Short mmCIF file of C-alpha atoms in Angstrom, two decimals:
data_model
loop_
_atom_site.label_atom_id
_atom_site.label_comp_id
_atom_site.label_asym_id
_atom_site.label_seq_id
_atom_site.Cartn_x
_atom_site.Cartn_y
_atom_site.Cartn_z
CA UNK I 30 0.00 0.00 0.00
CA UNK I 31 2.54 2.59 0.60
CA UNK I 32 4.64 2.12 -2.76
CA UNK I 33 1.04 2.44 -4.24
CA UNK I 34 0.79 5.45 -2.29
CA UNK I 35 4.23 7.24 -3.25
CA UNK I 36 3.90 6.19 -7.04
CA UNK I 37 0.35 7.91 -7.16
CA UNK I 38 1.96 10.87 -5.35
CA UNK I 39 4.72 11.08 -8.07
CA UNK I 40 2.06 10.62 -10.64
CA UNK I 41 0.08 13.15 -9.29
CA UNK I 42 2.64 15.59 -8.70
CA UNK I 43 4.48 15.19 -12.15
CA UNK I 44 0.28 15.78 -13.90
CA UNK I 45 0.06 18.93 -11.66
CA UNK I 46 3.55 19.84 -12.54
CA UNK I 47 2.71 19.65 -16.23
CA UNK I 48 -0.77 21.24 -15.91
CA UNK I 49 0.87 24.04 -14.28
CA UNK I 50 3.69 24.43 -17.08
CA UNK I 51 1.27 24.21 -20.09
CA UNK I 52 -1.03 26.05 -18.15
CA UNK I 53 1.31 28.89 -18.16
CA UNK I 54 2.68 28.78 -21.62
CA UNK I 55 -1.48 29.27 -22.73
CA UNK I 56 -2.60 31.36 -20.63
CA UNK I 57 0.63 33.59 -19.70
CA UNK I 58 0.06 37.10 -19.20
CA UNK I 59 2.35 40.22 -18.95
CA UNK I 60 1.54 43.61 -16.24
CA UNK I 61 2.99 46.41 -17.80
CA UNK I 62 3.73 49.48 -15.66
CA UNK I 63 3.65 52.75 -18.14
CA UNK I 64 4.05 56.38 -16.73
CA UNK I 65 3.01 58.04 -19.74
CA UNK I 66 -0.57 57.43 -21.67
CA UNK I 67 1.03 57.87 -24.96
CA UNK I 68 3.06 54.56 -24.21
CA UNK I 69 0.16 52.43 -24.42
CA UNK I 70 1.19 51.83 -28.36
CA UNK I 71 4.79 51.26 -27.79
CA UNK I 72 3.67 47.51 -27.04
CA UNK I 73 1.62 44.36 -28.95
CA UNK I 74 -0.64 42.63 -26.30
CA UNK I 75 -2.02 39.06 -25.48
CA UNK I 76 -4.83 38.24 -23.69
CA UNK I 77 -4.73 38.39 -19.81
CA UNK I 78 -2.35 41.42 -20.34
CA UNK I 79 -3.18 44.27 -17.98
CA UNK I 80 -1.83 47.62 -18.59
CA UNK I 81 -1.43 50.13 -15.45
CA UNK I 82 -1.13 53.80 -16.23
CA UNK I 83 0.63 55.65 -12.90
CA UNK I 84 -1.45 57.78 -10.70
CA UNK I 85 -1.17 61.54 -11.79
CA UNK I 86 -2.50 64.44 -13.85
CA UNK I 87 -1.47 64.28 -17.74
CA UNK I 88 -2.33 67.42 -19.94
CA UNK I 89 -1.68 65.38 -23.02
CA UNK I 90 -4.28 66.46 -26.27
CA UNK I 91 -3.36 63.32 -28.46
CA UNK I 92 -5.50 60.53 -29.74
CA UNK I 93 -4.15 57.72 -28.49
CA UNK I 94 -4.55 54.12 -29.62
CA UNK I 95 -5.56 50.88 -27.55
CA UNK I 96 -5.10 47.63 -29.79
CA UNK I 97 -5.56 44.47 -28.88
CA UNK I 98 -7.14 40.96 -28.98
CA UNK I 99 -8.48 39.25 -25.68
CA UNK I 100 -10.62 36.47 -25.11
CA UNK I 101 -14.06 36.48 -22.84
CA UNK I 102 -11.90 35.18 -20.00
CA UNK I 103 -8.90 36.68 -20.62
CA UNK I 104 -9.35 40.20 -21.99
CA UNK I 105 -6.35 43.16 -22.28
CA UNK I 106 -7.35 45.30 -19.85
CA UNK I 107 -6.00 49.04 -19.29
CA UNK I 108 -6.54 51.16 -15.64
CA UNK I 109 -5.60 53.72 -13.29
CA UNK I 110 -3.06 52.40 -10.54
CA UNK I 111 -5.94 52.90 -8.51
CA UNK I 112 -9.65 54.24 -9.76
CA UNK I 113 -9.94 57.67 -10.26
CA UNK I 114 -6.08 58.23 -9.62
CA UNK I 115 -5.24 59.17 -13.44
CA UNK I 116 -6.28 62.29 -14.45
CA UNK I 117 -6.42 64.00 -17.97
CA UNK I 118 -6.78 67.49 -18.21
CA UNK I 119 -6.13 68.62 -21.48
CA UNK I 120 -8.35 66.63 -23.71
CA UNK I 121 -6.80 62.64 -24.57
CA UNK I 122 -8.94 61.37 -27.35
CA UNK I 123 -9.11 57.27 -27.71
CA UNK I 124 -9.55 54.98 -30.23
CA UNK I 125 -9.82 51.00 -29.03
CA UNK I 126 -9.93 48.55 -31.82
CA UNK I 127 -9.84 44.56 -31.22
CA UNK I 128 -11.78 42.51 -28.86
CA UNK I 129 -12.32 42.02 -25.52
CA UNK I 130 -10.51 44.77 -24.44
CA UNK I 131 -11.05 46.84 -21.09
CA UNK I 132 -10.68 50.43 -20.17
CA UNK I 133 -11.15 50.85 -16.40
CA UNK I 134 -10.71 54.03 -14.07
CA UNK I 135 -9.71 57.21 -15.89
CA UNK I 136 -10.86 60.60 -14.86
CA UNK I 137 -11.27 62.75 -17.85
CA UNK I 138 -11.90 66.48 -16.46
CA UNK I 139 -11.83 69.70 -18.44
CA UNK I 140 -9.73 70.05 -21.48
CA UNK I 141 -10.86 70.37 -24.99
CA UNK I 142 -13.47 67.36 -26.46
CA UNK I 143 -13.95 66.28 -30.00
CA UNK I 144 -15.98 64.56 -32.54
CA UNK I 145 -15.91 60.63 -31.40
CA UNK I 146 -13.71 61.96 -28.65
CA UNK I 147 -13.55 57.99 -27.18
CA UNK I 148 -14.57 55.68 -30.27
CA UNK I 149 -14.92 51.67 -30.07
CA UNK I 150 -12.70 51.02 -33.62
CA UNK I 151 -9.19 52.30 -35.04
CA UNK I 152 -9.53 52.91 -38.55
CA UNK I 153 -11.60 50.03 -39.87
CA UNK I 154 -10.18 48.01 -36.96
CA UNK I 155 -13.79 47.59 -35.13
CA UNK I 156 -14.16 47.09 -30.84
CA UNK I 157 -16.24 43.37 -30.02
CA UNK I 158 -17.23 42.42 -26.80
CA UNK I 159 -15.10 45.54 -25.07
CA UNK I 160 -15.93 47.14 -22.25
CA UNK I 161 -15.55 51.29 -21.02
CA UNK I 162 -16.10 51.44 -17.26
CA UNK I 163 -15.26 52.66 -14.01
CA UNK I 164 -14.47 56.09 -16.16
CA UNK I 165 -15.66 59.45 -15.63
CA UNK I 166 -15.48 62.58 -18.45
CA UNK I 167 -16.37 65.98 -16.98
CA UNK I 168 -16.54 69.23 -19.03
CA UNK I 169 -14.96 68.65 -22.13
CA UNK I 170 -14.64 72.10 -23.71
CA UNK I 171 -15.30 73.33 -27.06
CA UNK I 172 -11.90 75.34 -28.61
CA UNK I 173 -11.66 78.93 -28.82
CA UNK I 174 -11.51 78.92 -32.47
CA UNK I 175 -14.25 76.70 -32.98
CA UNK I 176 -16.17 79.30 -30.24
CA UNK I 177 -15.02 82.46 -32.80
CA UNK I 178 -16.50 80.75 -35.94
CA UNK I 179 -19.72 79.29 -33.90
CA UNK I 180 -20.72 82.92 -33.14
CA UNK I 181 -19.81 84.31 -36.47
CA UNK I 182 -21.37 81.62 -38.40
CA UNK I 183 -24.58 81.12 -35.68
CA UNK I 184 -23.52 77.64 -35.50
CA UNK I 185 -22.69 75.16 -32.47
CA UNK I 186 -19.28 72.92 -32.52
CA UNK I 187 -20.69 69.15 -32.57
CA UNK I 188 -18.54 66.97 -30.02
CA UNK I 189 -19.26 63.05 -29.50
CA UNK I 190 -18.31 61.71 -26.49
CA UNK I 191 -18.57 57.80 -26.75
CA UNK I 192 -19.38 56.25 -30.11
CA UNK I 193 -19.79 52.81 -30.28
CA UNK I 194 -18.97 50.78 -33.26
CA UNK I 195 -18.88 46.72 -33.17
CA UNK I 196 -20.65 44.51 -31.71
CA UNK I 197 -21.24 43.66 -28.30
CA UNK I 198 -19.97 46.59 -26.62
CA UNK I 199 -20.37 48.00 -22.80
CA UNK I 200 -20.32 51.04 -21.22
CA UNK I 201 -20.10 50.29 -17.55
CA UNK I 202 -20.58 52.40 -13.99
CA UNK I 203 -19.42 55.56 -15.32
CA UNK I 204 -20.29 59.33 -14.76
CA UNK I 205 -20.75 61.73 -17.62
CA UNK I 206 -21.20 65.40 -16.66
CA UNK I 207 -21.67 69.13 -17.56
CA UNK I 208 -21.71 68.82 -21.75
CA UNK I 209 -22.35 72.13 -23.53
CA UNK I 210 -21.41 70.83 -27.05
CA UNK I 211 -23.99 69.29 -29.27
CA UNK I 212 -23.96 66.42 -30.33
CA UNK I 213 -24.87 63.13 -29.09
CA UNK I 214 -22.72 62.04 -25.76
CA UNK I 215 -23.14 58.42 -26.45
CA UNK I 216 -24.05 57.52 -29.93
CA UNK I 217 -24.64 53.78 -31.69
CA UNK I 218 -23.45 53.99 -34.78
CA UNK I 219 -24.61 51.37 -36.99
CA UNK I 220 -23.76 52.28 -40.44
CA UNK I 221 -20.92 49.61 -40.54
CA UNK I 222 -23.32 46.82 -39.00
CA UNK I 223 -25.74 47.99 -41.53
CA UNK I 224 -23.94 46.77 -44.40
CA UNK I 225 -24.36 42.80 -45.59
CA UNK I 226 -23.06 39.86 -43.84
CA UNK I 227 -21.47 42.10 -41.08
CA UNK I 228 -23.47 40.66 -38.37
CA UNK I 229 -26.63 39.40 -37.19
CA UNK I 230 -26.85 41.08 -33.81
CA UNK I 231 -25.01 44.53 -32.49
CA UNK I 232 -26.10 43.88 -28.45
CA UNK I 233 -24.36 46.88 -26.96
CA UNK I 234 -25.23 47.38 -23.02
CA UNK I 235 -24.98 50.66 -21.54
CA UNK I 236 -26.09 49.90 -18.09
CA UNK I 237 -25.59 52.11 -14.32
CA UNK I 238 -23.82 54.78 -15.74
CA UNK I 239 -24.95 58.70 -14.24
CA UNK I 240 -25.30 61.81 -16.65
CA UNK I 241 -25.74 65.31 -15.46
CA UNK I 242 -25.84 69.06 -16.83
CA UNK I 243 -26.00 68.46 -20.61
CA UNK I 244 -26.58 72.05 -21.49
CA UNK I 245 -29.91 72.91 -23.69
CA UNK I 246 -28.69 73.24 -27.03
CA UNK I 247 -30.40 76.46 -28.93
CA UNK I 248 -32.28 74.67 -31.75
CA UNK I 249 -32.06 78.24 -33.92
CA UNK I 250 -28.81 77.37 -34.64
CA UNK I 251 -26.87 75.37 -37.57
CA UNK I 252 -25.53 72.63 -36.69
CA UNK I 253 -27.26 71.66 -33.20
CA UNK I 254 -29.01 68.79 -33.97
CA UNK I 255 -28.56 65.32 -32.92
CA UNK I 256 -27.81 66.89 -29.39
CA UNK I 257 -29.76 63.45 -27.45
CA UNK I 258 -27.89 62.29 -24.30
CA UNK I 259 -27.68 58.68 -25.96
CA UNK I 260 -29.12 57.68 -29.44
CA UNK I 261 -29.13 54.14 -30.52
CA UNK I 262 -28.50 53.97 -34.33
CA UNK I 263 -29.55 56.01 -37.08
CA UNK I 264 -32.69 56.74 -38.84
CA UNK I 265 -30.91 55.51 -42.41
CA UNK I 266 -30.17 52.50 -40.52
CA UNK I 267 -33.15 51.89 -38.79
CA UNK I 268 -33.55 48.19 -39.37
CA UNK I 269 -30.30 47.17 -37.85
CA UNK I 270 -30.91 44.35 -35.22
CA UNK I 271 -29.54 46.49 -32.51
CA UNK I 272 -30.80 44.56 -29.55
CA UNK I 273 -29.39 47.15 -27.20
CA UNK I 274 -29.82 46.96 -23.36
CA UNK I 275 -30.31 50.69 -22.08
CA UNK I 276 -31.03 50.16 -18.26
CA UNK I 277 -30.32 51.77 -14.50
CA UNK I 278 -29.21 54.84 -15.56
CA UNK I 279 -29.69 58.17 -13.64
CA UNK I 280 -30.48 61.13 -15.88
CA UNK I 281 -30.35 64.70 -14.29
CA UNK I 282 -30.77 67.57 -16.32
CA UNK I 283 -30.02 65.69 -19.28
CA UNK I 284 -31.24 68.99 -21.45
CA UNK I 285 -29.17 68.82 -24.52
CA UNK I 286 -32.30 68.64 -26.97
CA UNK I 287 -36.24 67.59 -26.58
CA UNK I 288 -35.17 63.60 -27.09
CA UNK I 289 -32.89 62.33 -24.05
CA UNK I 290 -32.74 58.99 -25.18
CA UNK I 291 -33.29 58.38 -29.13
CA UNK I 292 -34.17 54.94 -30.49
CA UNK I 293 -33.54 54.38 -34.10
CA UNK I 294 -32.82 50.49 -34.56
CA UNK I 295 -34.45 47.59 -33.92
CA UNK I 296 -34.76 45.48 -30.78
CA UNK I 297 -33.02 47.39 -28.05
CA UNK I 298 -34.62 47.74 -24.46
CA UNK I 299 -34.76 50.66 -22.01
CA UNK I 300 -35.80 49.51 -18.51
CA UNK I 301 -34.96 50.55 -14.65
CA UNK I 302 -34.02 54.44 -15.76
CA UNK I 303 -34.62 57.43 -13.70
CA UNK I 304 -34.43 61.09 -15.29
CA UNK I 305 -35.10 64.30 -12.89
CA UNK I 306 -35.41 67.39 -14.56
CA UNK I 307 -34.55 66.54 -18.11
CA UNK I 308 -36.16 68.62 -20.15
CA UNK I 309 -36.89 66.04 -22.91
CA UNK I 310 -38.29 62.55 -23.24
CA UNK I 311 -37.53 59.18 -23.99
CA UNK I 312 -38.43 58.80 -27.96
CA UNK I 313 -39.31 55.64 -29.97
CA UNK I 314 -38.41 57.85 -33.02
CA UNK I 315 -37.69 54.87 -35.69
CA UNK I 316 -36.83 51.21 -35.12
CA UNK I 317 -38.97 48.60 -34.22
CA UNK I 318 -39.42 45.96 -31.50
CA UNK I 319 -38.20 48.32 -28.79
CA UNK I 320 -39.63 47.24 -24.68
CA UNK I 321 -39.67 50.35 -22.12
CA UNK I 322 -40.17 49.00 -18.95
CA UNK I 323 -39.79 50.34 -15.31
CA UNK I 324 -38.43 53.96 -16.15
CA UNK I 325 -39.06 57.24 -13.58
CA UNK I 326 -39.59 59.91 -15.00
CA UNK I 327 -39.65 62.88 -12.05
CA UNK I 328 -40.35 66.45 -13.90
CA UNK I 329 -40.27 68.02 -10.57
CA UNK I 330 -42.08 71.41 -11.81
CA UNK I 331 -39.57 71.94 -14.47
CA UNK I 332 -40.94 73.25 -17.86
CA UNK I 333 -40.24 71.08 -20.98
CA UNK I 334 -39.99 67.54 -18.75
CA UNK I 335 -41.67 64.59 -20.61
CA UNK I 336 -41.95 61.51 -20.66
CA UNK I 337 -42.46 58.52 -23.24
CA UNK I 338 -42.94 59.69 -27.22
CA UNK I 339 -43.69 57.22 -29.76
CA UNK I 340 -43.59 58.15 -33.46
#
């Protein structure tokens, strides 16, 4: 009984030894510690890489690119050292192409925004199954210049906070504050799913995220439409199976235009939101096969509050 004993115990110990080992070379992953946002590209990533950015304010304006291709349980992630520790002040713009990628824990405050300031693709490099959470963008400014030309023309600079492209693509627990550009803060943008054999199913989730102050946009001038806090696809592309999940989200004076949340695809869902003071309403514009469910809508004596519009 006891050489039984030992020889399973070698056995068993060589197996684990060899699990552990080809365990390892598959599912290996790399932390790399970068001081410096604009070193995010100077690497190529596997999945289960994790990417820390230092604590710290950076005033950097570039567009930065994060590339990558994860798997569903072992995505490239890249945070803050510790949530909310990283700071950008003077406007870092983001592309993230590839799949299962994360972006966890950045503070964007102040600083000047931009059309598709954070966009889910690089070029024709398109975001699946990725994930923006944890984040928070505050005040992104419009330029000076563009300011100058806005008055002269009677025009209003268009900025886009968060456009999605892909498929299958979150935005997650994050804070979105004090817009005064038009434009749509978090747009679905569908035109690429629209076209054939692309895919069967877009499923974005934008889920427990807070938005507050988007400014009233004057509808008198050029260029101030499509000004909705979030607007799932486009009225071209109406009949894109969106199957969007829109739900817990707090809206408060969400204000931008008279449609807070636009639906323009087919299939998505808005359930569980609250909006206080939003002067606007949640719009069924175009699209089919949408469910509202559950949603608060708390005018509080404001003029211009609404609630559910179906066209």
């Amino acid at each position: 009984y006891m050489k039984m004993f030992f020889s399973l115990g070698y056995q068993l110990f060589f197996t684990t030894i060899l699990i552990s080992f080809l365990s390892v070379s598959v599912f290996s992953q790399t932390t790399y510690n970068i001081y410096d946002p604009e070193k995010l590209e100077d690497q190529t990533y596997a999945p289960g890489d994790v990417i820390i950015l230092a604590n710290g304010t950076y005033n950097s304006d570039e567009r930065i690119d994060f590339l990558g291709n994860g798997t569903a349980s072992n995505p490239i992630t890249f945070k803050a050292a510790t949530p909310g520790g990283v700071k950008f002040t003077g406007g870092l713009k983001m592309n993230i192409g590839g799949d299962y990628l994360v972006v966890d824990g950045f503070h964007w405050q102040g600083g000047y925004g931009a059309s598709n300031f954070i966009q889910f693709r690089n070029n024709f490099d398109y975001a699946n199954h990725t994930t923006l959470q944890n984040c928070v963008l505050d005040g992104l400014a419009i330029e000076p210049d563009d300011i100058a030309d806005d008055i002269a023309k009677g025009s209003k600079t268009k900025h886009r906070w968060i456009v999605l492209y892909g498929t299958y693509n979150s935005v997650l627990n994050c804070t979105f504050m004090n817009k005064n550009s038009a434009g749509a803060l978090i747009l679905a943008e569908y035109e690429y799913n629209a076209e054939a054999d692309r895919c069967a199913t877009v499923g974005h989730t934008i889920s427990n995220n807070y938005f507050y102050k988007y400014s009233k946009i004057d509808a008198a001038l050029s260029n101030s439409g499509d000004s909705e806090t979030i607007r799932i696809g486009t009225s071209e592309y109406q009949n894109v199976n969106s199957n969007a999940i829109i739900r817990n989200n707090y809206f408060v004076e969400a204000d931008g235009e008279n449609e807070i949340i636009t639906n323009k695809s087919k299939g998505n869902t808005y359930e569980n939101n609250t909006f206080r003071r939003c002067r606007g309403s949640l719009v069924l514009r175009h699209g089919s096969e949408a469910t509202v469910d559950g949603n608060f809508f708390l005018g509080e004596n404001v003029d211009g509050t609404g609630g559910i519009r179906i066209t």
